[in-house]
GROMACS .gro file of C-alpha atoms in nm:
model
  331
    1MET     CA    1   2.722  -0.076  -1.291
    2PRO     CA    2   2.763  -0.288  -1.602
    3GLY     CA    3   3.101  -0.316  -1.769
    4ALA     CA    4   3.370  -0.071  -1.674
    5SER     CA    5   3.140   0.230  -1.656
    6THR     CA    6   3.217   0.478  -1.381
    7GLN     CA    7   3.018   0.747  -1.209
    8THR     CA    8   3.170   0.998  -1.449
    9ASP     CA    9   3.054   0.788  -1.747
   10TRP     CA   10   2.697   0.775  -1.623
   11LEU     CA   11   2.687   1.147  -1.549
   12ALA     CA   12   2.817   1.213  -1.900
   13LYS     CA   13   2.544   0.990  -2.043
   14ALA     CA   14   2.277   1.167  -1.839
   15ARG     CA   15   2.399   1.507  -1.957
   16GLU     CA   16   2.399   1.380  -2.316
   17VAL     CA   17   2.034   1.283  -2.280
   18LEU     CA   18   1.947   1.626  -2.146
   19ASP     CA   19   2.146   1.791  -2.426
   20ILE     CA   20   1.953   1.592  -2.687
   21GLU     CA   21   1.621   1.688  -2.531
   22THR     CA   22   1.731   2.051  -2.507
   23ARG     CA   23   1.817   2.052  -2.879
   24GLY     CA   24   1.475   1.907  -2.949
   25LEU     CA   25   1.307   2.187  -2.754
   26VAL     CA   26   1.513   2.450  -2.931
   27ALA     CA   27   1.424   2.303  -3.270
   28VAL     CA   28   1.052   2.311  -3.192
   29ARG     CA   29   1.078   2.660  -3.043
   30ASP     CA   30   1.251   2.798  -3.352
   31ARG     CA   31   0.995   2.636  -3.580
   32LEU     CA   32   0.688   2.788  -3.414
   33ASP     CA   33   0.492   2.997  -3.664
   34ASP     CA   34   0.145   3.130  -3.733
   35SER     CA   35   0.005   2.777  -3.691
   36PHE     CA   36   0.068   2.809  -3.318
   37VAL     CA   37  -0.111   3.144  -3.309
   38ARG     CA   38  -0.407   3.007  -3.508
   39ALA     CA   39  -0.432   2.709  -3.274
   40LEU     CA   40  -0.416   2.943  -2.977
   41GLY     CA   41  -0.696   3.158  -3.117
   42ILE     CA   42  -0.917   2.856  -3.179
   43MET     CA   43  -0.863   2.730  -2.825
   44ALA     CA   44  -0.920   3.075  -2.674
   45GLY     CA   45  -1.246   3.109  -2.865
   46CYS     CA   46  -1.369   2.763  -2.769
   47SER     CA   47  -1.706   2.787  -2.592
   48GLY     CA   48  -1.703   2.417  -2.511
   49ARG     CA   49  -1.416   2.198  -2.397
   50VAL     CA   50  -1.072   2.133  -2.540
   51VAL     CA   51  -1.065   1.758  -2.595
   52ILE     CA   52  -0.717   1.605  -2.596
   53THR     CA   53  -0.666   1.264  -2.754
   54GLY     CA   54  -0.366   1.040  -2.818
   55LEU     CA   55  -0.248   0.683  -2.770
   56GLY     CA   56   0.038   0.535  -2.569
   57LYS     CA   57   0.304   0.782  -2.458
   58SER     CA   58   0.127   1.056  -2.655
   59GLY     CA   59  -0.183   0.978  -2.453
   60LEU     CA   60   0.008   1.018  -2.127
   61VAL     CA   61   0.136   1.355  -2.245
   62GLY     CA   62  -0.217   1.445  -2.350
   63ARG     CA   63  -0.355   1.369  -2.005
   64LYS     CA   64  -0.106   1.610  -1.851
   65ILE     CA   65  -0.186   1.882  -2.106
   66ALA     CA   66  -0.558   1.839  -2.040
   67ALA     CA   67  -0.499   1.867  -1.666
   68THR     CA   68  -0.289   2.182  -1.708
   69LEU     CA   69  -0.549   2.346  -1.932
   70SER     CA   70  -0.834   2.264  -1.696
   71SER     CA   71  -0.651   2.400  -1.394
   72THR     CA   72  -0.570   2.727  -1.570
   73GLY     CA   73  -0.913   2.825  -1.696
   74THR     CA   74  -0.956   2.627  -2.020
   75PRO     CA   75  -1.204   2.341  -1.962
   76SER     CA   76  -1.046   2.027  -2.101
   77PHE     CA   77  -1.059   1.650  -2.076
   78PHE     CA   78  -0.873   1.353  -2.222
   79LEU     CA   79  -1.043   1.115  -2.466
   80HIS     CA   80  -0.884   0.776  -2.524
   81PRO     CA   81  -0.911   0.708  -2.899
   82VAL     CA   82  -1.001   0.341  -2.854
   83GLU     CA   83  -1.275   0.425  -2.603
   84GLY     CA   84  -1.384   0.697  -2.843
   85ALA     CA   85  -1.431   0.441  -3.118
   86HIS     CA   86  -1.653   0.239  -2.885
   87GLY     CA   87  -1.903   0.502  -2.779
   88ASP     CA   88  -1.721   0.781  -2.599
   89LEU     CA   89  -1.750   1.008  -2.904
   90GLY     CA   90  -2.097   1.074  -2.764
   91MET     CA   91  -1.929   1.315  -2.519
   92ILE     CA   92  -1.819   1.546  -2.802
   93ARG     CA   93  -2.020   1.860  -2.877
   94HIS     CA   94  -2.003   2.091  -3.177
   95GLU     CA   95  -1.861   2.372  -2.964
   96ASP     CA   96  -1.562   2.159  -2.856
   97VAL     CA   97  -1.212   2.174  -3.003
   98ILE     CA   98  -1.004   1.860  -3.060
   99VAL     CA   99  -0.628   1.849  -2.999
  100ALA     CA  100  -0.484   1.525  -3.139
  101ILE     CA  101  -0.133   1.409  -3.046
  102SER     CA  102   0.083   1.159  -3.236
  103ASN     CA  103   0.455   1.185  -3.300
  104SER     CA  104   0.434   0.997  -3.630
  105GLY     CA  105   0.089   1.117  -3.725
  106GLU     CA  106   0.016   0.764  -3.844
  107THR     CA  107  -0.149   0.616  -3.534
  108ASP     CA  108  -0.431   0.411  -3.687
  109GLU     CA  109  -0.652   0.408  -3.378
  110LEU     CA  110  -0.643   0.787  -3.370
  111ASN     CA  111  -0.669   0.855  -3.741
  112ASN     CA  112  -0.969   0.620  -3.766
  113ILE     CA  113  -1.178   0.844  -3.541
  114LEU     CA  114  -1.050   1.185  -3.659
  115PRO     CA  115  -1.309   1.217  -3.940
  116SER     CA  116  -1.586   1.154  -3.687
  117LEU     CA  117  -1.428   1.395  -3.439
  118LYS     CA  118  -1.402   1.659  -3.709
  119SER     CA  119  -1.770   1.620  -3.795
  120LEU     CA  120  -1.874   1.641  -3.430
  121ALA     CA  121  -1.649   1.922  -3.305
  122GLY     CA  122  -1.557   2.264  -3.433
  123HIS     CA  123  -1.187   2.222  -3.514
  124VAL     CA  124  -0.909   1.964  -3.503
  125ILE     CA  125  -0.560   2.077  -3.403
  126SER     CA  126  -0.275   1.829  -3.426
  127LEU     CA  127   0.055   1.820  -3.241
  128THR     CA  128   0.274   1.591  -3.450
  129GLY     CA  129   0.622   1.531  -3.576
  130GLY     CA  130   0.471   1.416  -3.905
  131ALA     CA  131   0.387   1.745  -4.073
  132HIS     CA  132   0.280   1.562  -4.390
  133SER     CA  133   0.118   1.264  -4.215
  134THR     CA  134  -0.235   1.129  -4.237
  135MET     CA  135  -0.324   1.301  -3.909
  136ALA     CA  136  -0.190   1.632  -4.035
  137ARG     CA  137  -0.403   1.606  -4.349
  138LEU     CA  138  -0.711   1.541  -4.135
  139SER     CA  139  -0.646   1.845  -3.915
  140ASP     CA  140  -0.739   2.210  -3.949
  141VAL     CA  141  -0.417   2.332  -3.785
  142VAL     CA  142  -0.086   2.149  -3.745
  143ILE     CA  143   0.183   2.237  -3.492
  144ASP     CA  144   0.506   2.066  -3.594
  145THR     CA  145   0.664   1.906  -3.285
  146SER     CA  146   0.932   1.704  -3.467
  147VAL     CA  147   1.275   1.677  -3.302
  148PRO     CA  148   1.616   1.600  -3.458
  149CYS     CA  149   1.638   1.267  -3.273
  150GLU     CA  150   1.523   1.078  -2.967
  151ALA     CA  151   1.747   1.046  -2.662
  152CYS     CA  152   1.696   0.669  -2.668
  153PRO     CA  153   2.014   0.510  -2.815
  154HIS     CA  154   1.797   0.296  -3.044
  155GLY     CA  155   1.586   0.592  -3.153
  156LEU     CA  156   1.273   0.404  -3.052
  157ALA     CA  157   1.156   0.509  -2.705
  158PRO     CA  158   0.969   0.842  -2.713
  159THR     CA  159   1.191   1.076  -2.514
  160ALA     CA  160   1.285   1.405  -2.678
  161SER     CA  161   0.962   1.398  -2.881
  162THR     CA  162   0.736   1.362  -2.577
  163THR     CA  163   0.930   1.632  -2.392
  164ALA     CA  164   0.883   1.869  -2.686
  165THR     CA  165   0.511   1.793  -2.717
  166LEU     CA  166   0.457   1.845  -2.346
  167ALA     CA  167   0.641   2.177  -2.366
  168VAL     CA  168   0.423   2.293  -2.656
  169GLY     CA  169   0.118   2.203  -2.447
  170ASP     CA  170   0.256   2.414  -2.164
  171ALA     CA  171   0.319   2.700  -2.407
  172LEU     CA  172  -0.042   2.686  -2.524
  173ALA     CA  173  -0.170   2.677  -2.164
  174VAL     CA  174   0.045   2.970  -2.050
  175CYS     CA  175  -0.045   3.180  -2.352
  176LEU     CA  176  -0.413   3.106  -2.286
  177ILE     CA  177  -0.371   3.227  -1.927
  178GLU     CA  178  -0.266   3.567  -2.059
  179TRP     CA  179  -0.511   3.567  -2.350
  180LYS     CA  180  -0.802   3.508  -2.110
  181SER     CA  181  -0.657   3.728  -1.833
  182PHE     CA  182  -0.676   3.432  -1.597
  183ALA     CA  183  -0.587   3.600  -1.267
  184LEU     CA  184  -0.444   3.476  -0.940
  185ASP     CA  185  -0.789   3.477  -0.779
  186ASP     CA  186  -0.916   3.258  -1.063
  187PHE     CA  187  -0.629   3.018  -1.003
  188ARG     CA  188  -0.719   2.995  -0.635
  189ARG     CA  189  -1.079   2.910  -0.722
  190PHE     CA  190  -0.958   2.626  -0.943
  191HIS     CA  191  -0.718   2.499  -0.673
  192PRO     CA  192  -0.904   2.476  -0.340
  193GLY     CA  193  -0.586   2.342  -0.188
  194GLY     CA  194  -0.659   2.461   0.165
  195ALA     CA  195  -0.839   2.144   0.271
  196LEU     CA  196  -0.718   1.883   0.025
  197GLY     CA  197  -0.367   2.024   0.005
  198GLN     CA  198  -0.329   2.006   0.381
  199ARG     CA  199  -0.478   1.658   0.386
  200LEU     CA  200  -0.235   1.523   0.128
  201THR     CA  201   0.064   1.636   0.333
  202ARG     CA  202  -0.049   1.426   0.628
  203LYS     CA  203   0.097   1.082   0.696
  204VAL     CA  204  -0.105   0.783   0.586
  205GLU     CA  205  -0.143   0.648   0.941
  206GLU     CA  206  -0.338   0.962   1.029
  207LEU     CA  207  -0.601   0.876   0.767
  208MET     CA  208  -0.604   0.494   0.758
  209ARG     CA  209  -0.857   0.262   0.919
  210SER     CA  210  -0.701   0.068   1.204
  211SER     CA  211  -0.992  -0.118   1.364
  212GLN     CA  212  -1.228  -0.392   1.246
  213LEU     CA  213  -1.001  -0.468   0.954
  214PRO     CA  214  -1.091  -0.749   0.710
  215VAL     CA  215  -0.819  -1.002   0.794
  216VAL     CA  216  -0.785  -1.380   0.803
  217PRO     CA  217  -0.497  -1.595   0.926
  218SER     CA  218  -0.273  -1.789   0.694
  219GLY     CA  219  -0.424  -2.133   0.643
  220ALA     CA  220  -0.785  -2.014   0.650
  221SER     CA  221  -1.019  -2.146   0.385
  222LEU     CA  222  -1.131  -1.945   0.086
  223GLY     CA  223  -1.486  -1.970   0.218
  224GLN     CA  224  -1.383  -1.807   0.548
  225ALA     CA  225  -1.199  -1.534   0.359
  226LEU     CA  226  -1.508  -1.462   0.145
  227GLU     CA  227  -1.720  -1.416   0.457
  228VAL     CA  228  -1.471  -1.163   0.595
  229LEU     CA  229  -1.439  -0.990   0.257
  230ASN     CA  230  -1.816  -0.955   0.233
  231ALA     CA  231  -1.847  -0.815   0.585
  232GLY     CA  232  -1.548  -0.584   0.556
  233ARG     CA  233  -1.691  -0.369   0.275
  234LEU     CA  234  -1.345  -0.265   0.155
  235GLY     CA  235  -1.332  -0.498  -0.143
  236CYS     CA  236  -1.039  -0.700  -0.011
  237VAL     CA  237  -0.917  -0.915   0.275
  238CYS     CA  238  -0.562  -0.930   0.415
  239VAL     CA  239  -0.390  -1.258   0.500
  240LEU     CA  240  -0.163  -1.244   0.806
  241ASP     CA  241   0.081  -1.483   0.969
  242ALA     CA  242   0.074  -1.564   1.341
  243GLY     CA  243   0.281  -1.253   1.413
  244GLY     CA  244   0.045  -1.018   1.227
  245HIS     CA  245   0.275  -0.974   0.927
  246LEU     CA  246   0.111  -0.909   0.590
  247LEU     CA  247   0.146  -1.217   0.369
  248GLY     CA  248  -0.110  -1.164   0.099
  249LEU     CA  249  -0.430  -1.005  -0.027
  250LEU     CA  250  -0.751  -1.130  -0.186
  251THR     CA  251  -0.967  -0.876  -0.371
  252ASP     CA  252  -1.313  -0.873  -0.526
  253GLY     CA  253  -1.140  -0.884  -0.863
  254ASP     CA  254  -0.948  -1.196  -0.765
  255VAL     CA  255  -1.277  -1.364  -0.671
  256ARG     CA  256  -1.436  -1.271  -1.004
  257ARG     CA  257  -1.140  -1.415  -1.188
  258LEU     CA  258  -1.165  -1.739  -0.989
  259VAL     CA  259  -1.536  -1.764  -1.072
  260CYS     CA  260  -1.475  -1.703  -1.444
  261ALA     CA  261  -1.201  -1.967  -1.445
  262ASN     CA  262  -1.428  -2.211  -1.258
  263ARG     CA  263  -1.165  -2.232  -0.982
  264LEU     CA  264  -1.368  -2.102  -0.686
  265ILE     CA  265  -1.337  -2.388  -0.437
  266LEU     CA  266  -1.447  -2.279  -0.090
  267ASP     CA  267  -1.237  -2.541   0.086
  268ASP     CA  268  -0.914  -2.425  -0.080
  269VAL     CA  269  -0.656  -2.268   0.150
  270ILE     CA  270  -0.650  -1.890   0.105
  271ASP     CA  271  -0.271  -1.897   0.065
  272SER     CA  272  -0.307  -2.083  -0.265
  273VAL     CA  273  -0.516  -1.813  -0.434
  274MET     CA  274  -0.412  -1.488  -0.265
  275THR     CA  275  -0.174  -1.233  -0.415
  276ALA     CA  276   0.145  -1.289  -0.216
  277SER     CA  277   0.360  -0.993  -0.104
  278PRO     CA  278   0.097  -0.743  -0.221
  279LEU     CA  279   0.143  -0.376  -0.295
  280HIS     CA  280   0.112  -0.176   0.027
  281ALA     CA  281   0.172   0.159   0.189
  282THR     CA  282   0.409   0.209   0.482
  283CYS     CA  283   0.358   0.411   0.795
  284GLY     CA  284   0.530   0.745   0.749
  285GLN     CA  285   0.439   0.783   0.383
  286LYS     CA  286   0.263   1.104   0.286
  287ALA     CA  287  -0.098   1.071   0.178
  288ALA     CA  288  -0.012   1.235  -0.157
  289GLU     CA  289   0.239   0.959  -0.232
  290VAL     CA  290  -0.013   0.690  -0.142
  291LEU     CA  291  -0.274   0.855  -0.363
  292ASP     CA  292  -0.027   0.855  -0.654
  293ILE     CA  293   0.025   0.480  -0.607
  294MET     CA  294  -0.349   0.417  -0.606
  295GLU     CA  295  -0.412   0.625  -0.917
  296SER     CA  296  -0.121   0.478  -1.113
  297ARG     CA  297  -0.231   0.120  -1.034
  298ALA     CA  298  -0.607   0.190  -1.062
  299ILE     CA  299  -0.675   0.059  -0.710
  300THR     CA  300  -0.885   0.206  -0.431
  301VAL     CA  301  -0.759   0.029  -0.117
  302LEU     CA  302  -0.409  -0.035   0.018
  303PRO     CA  303  -0.291  -0.222   0.327
  304VAL     CA  304  -0.063  -0.011   0.546
  305VAL     CA  305   0.225  -0.186   0.721
  306ALA     CA  306   0.448  -0.082   1.008
  307PRO     CA  307   0.828  -0.084   0.969
  308ASP     CA  308   0.834  -0.447   1.090
  309GLN     CA  309   0.585  -0.541   0.814
  310THR     CA  310   0.297  -0.605   1.055
  311LEU     CA  311  -0.039  -0.481   0.935
  312ALA     CA  312  -0.108  -0.138   1.084
  313GLY     CA  313  -0.425  -0.053   0.896
  314MET     CA  314  -0.591  -0.009   0.557
  315VAL     CA  315  -0.652   0.310   0.364
  316HIS     CA  316  -0.924   0.373   0.108
  317MET     CA  317  -0.888   0.639  -0.160
  318HIS     CA  318  -1.191   0.816  -0.012
  319ASP     CA  319  -1.013   0.836   0.322
  320VAL     CA  320  -0.726   1.018   0.151
  321LEU     CA  321  -0.956   1.254  -0.037
  322GLY     CA  322  -1.181   1.316   0.262
  323GLN     CA  323  -1.487   1.163   0.096
  324GLY     CA  324  -1.525   0.852   0.308
  325ARG     CA  325  -1.538   0.764   0.674
  326VAL     CA  326  -1.274   1.025   0.751
  327LYS     CA  327  -1.417   1.373   0.688
  328PHE     CA  328  -1.262   1.714   0.671
  329SER     CA  329  -1.277   1.901   0.997
  330ARG     CA  330  -1.480   2.222   0.988
  331SER     CA  331  -1.315   2.542   1.098
   0.00000   0.00000   0.00000
C-alpha cells in the first residue's frame, strides 16, 4: 500500500465511495417525476425496438440496459453512435424508440446523429445529467440522471453518474415487466438456460479441442507456421518450447498486419513475429469465465494451458456455446 495507508484507511475510502454513489442514487430517485412515467409509457407502447445509444462509459451502460430490456420482454439493441453515422442508421424503423445516454448531454458524436434518429424513429428519450444540454433539447422526454458529485477524487472518471444511469435503466426495465405483465413463463422462454446454462458451468477442459492442434516448435519458420495455421482452421497457431510450454501465438490478424506492413518474410523465425506470452485459459476455469474473456477481448479462440503452462488444448467460442464441433447432447 502506498504511503502510510492501513487496511482501515482503505476500507474507509471504499465506504466513502459507496456513500457517494448511494447519495447519487438517492438524488436521482427523489428527482423522478412525470418525465419518467412518460418515458415508460412511450417504451411500453413501442411496437418496434427500443434502441439504446451512447458513447464511452455511457455506451457500456447502454449495452447493459439494452440487454436487460431484451431479456425481460422489451426488444432492444445497442447502436454505437459512430457506427450509426456511417450507415447503421439504416437499422432504425419508424416504430422504434430511441434512448440516448450522455452524462453531459454534449457528446458531439451522439448529438450529431440525434436529428436523423428523431426523423427515423418515433421518439427520443434521453438519460442525461445535463437537463438543459443540447441532447436534452433534441429529445422528446428527458430523465435527469445528474448526481451531486462523482466518486472519483478528481471528479473526472464516471462513477456515481454511471451507477445512477444504470439504476434508472433497471427501474425502466422492472416497471415495464409489470406494465406488460411479463410473467415467469415468459422469462423462461427468454432464458433457455437449461442447455447453455449447464454448459457454461462446465470446466473448459471438458469443451476444448485437445487433438490435432495447430502448433509449431520454437525456431520454426514463418512459412512453416503459415502452413500449420492454414491447415488448422482455427485462425491461429501456437508456438511451443521443447517441453510443450506455450510461448506464443500467431493469428490470422497478425499475418494480415505483417502483409500490410510489407514484413511477411517466410524465412523469418516465428519467435520474432509471434505474440509472446499470449492470453490463454487455464484448465479448471469455468466455460462462462472463458466466454467472458473472449467477448471482452473480441477474440474467438484461446489456448488452454495446464497448471505447469504446457498446452492442454484450444477452445473456440463455438465450442463453449455448443455451436461448433462440440454439440449439445440430446436428452
